[in-house]
Coordinates of C-alpha atoms in Angstrom, one line a residue:
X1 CA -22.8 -1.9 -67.7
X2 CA -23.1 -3.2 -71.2
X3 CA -23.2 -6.9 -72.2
X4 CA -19.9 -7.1 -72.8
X5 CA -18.6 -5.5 -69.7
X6 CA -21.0 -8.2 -67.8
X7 CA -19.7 -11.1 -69.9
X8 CA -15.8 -9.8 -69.5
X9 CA -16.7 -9.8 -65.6
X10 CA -18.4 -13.1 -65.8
X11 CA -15.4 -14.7 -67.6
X12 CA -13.0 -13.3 -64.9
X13 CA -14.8 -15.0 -61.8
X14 CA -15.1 -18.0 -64.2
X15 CA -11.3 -18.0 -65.3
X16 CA -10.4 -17.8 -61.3
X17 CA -12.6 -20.7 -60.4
X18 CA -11.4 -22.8 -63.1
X19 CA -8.1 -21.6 -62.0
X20 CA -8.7 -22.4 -58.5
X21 CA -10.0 -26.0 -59.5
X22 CA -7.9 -26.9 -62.4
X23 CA -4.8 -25.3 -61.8
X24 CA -2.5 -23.0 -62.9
X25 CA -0.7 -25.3 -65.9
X26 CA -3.9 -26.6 -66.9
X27 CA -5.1 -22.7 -67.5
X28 CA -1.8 -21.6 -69.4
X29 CA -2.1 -25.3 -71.9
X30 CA -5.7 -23.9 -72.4
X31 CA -5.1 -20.6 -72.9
X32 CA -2.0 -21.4 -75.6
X33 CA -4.6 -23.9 -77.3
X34 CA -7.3 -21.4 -77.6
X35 CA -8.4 -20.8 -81.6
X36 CA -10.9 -18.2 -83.3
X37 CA -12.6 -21.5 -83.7
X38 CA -12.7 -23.0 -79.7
X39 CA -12.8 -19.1 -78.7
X40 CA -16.2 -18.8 -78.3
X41 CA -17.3 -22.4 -76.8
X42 CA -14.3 -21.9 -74.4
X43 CA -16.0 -18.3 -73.1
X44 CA -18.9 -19.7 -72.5
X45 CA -17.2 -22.8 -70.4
X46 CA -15.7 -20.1 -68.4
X47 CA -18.7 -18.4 -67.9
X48 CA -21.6 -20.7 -67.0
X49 CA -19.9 -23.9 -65.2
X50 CA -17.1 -21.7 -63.4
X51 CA -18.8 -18.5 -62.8
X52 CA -22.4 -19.6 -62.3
X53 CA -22.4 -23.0 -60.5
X54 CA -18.5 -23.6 -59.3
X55 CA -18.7 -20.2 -57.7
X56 CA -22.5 -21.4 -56.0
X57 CA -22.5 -21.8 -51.7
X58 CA -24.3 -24.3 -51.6
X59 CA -21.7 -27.6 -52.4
X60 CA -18.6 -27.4 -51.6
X61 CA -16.1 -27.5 -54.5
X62 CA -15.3 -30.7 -52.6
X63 CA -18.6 -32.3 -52.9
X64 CA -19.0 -30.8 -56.8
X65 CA -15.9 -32.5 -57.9
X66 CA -17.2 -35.9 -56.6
X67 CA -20.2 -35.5 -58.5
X68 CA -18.3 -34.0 -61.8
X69 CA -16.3 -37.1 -61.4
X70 CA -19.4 -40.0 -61.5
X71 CA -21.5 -37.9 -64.1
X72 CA -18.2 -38.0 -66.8
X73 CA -17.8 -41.7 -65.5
X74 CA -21.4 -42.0 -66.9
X75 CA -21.0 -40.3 -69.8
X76 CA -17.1 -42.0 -70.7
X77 CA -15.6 -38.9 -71.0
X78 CA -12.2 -39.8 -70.0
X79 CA -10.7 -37.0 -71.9
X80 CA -12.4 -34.2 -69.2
X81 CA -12.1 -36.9 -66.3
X82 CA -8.6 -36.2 -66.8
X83 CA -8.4 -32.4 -66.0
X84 CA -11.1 -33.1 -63.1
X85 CA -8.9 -36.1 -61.3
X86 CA -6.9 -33.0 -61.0
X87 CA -9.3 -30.9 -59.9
X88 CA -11.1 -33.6 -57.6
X89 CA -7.1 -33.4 -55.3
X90 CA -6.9 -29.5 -55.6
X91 CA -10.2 -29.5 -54.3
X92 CA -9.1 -32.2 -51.5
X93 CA -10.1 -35.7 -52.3
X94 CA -8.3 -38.0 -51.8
X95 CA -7.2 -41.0 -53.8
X96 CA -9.5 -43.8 -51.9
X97 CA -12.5 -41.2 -52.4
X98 CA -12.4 -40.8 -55.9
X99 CA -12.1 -44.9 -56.0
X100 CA -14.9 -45.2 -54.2
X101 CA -16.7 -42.9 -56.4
X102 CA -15.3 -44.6 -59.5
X103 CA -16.6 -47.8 -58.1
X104 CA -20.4 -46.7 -57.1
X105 CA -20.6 -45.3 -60.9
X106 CA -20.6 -48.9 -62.0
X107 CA -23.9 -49.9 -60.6
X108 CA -25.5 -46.8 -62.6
X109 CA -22.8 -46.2 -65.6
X110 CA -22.3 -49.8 -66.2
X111 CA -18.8 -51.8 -65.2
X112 CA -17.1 -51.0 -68.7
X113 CA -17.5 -46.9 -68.2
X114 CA -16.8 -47.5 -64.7
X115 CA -13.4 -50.0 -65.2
X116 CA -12.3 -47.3 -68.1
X117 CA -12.5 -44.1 -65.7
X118 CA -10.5 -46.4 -63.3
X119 CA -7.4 -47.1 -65.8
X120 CA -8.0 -43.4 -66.2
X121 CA -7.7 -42.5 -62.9
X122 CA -4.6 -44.7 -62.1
X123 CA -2.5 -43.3 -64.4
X124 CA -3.5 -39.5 -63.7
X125 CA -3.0 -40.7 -60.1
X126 CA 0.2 -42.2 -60.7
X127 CA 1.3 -39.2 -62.5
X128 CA 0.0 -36.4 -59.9
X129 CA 2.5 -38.6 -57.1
X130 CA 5.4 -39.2 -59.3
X131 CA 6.1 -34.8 -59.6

């Protein structure tokens, strides 16, 4: 198997977690917003979260979207809590669990990371119930 067969088979199981996690739409808005630029970085995203440690037995995709959610609450990046609110309810969280989350993060991230992921999630919440 050369490298690039290894890395084309790494992407695949990568692209299905992600698809798996994410969703379908969020896949094809990726896909269509791929560059010669992004290409690359976005390969290797497929390849080491999805395929190496989403794909891993030992959490439950459950458990790893919980803890996605509180480390980009600590790191305020509301732009990828976004596409893993979504993935945090594919994966079967419910609403007063990701809360909850939100809320512990604020002892550890601080109030104002935790009271921005919040607005966040409210209106990504609000948005998943209203389609």
């Amino acid at each position: 198997m050369t490298d690039e067969t290894a890395h084309d088979a790494l992407r695949a199981t990568g692209r299905q977690a992600m698809r798996e996690v994410l969703g379908d739409t969020y896949l094809a808005k990726r896909d269509a917003s791929t560059t010669p630029l992004n290409q690359a970085l976005r390969h290797l995203s497929e390849e080491f979260p999805y395929a190496t440690l989403w794909t891993r037995g030992t959490l439950t995709r459950r458990e790893r979207s919980m803890v996605t959610l509180g480390m980009l609450v600590a790191l305020s990046q509301h732009h990828e809590l976004r596409g893993h609110l979504m993935g945090a309810i594919n994966n079967g969280c419910t609403e007063q669990e990701i809360a909850e989350v939100i809320t512990h993060a604020c002892a550890y991230a601080g109030f104002p990371a935790a009271i921005a992921a919040m607005r966040t999630a409210e209106e990504v919440l609000r948005d998943i119930r209203s389609t």
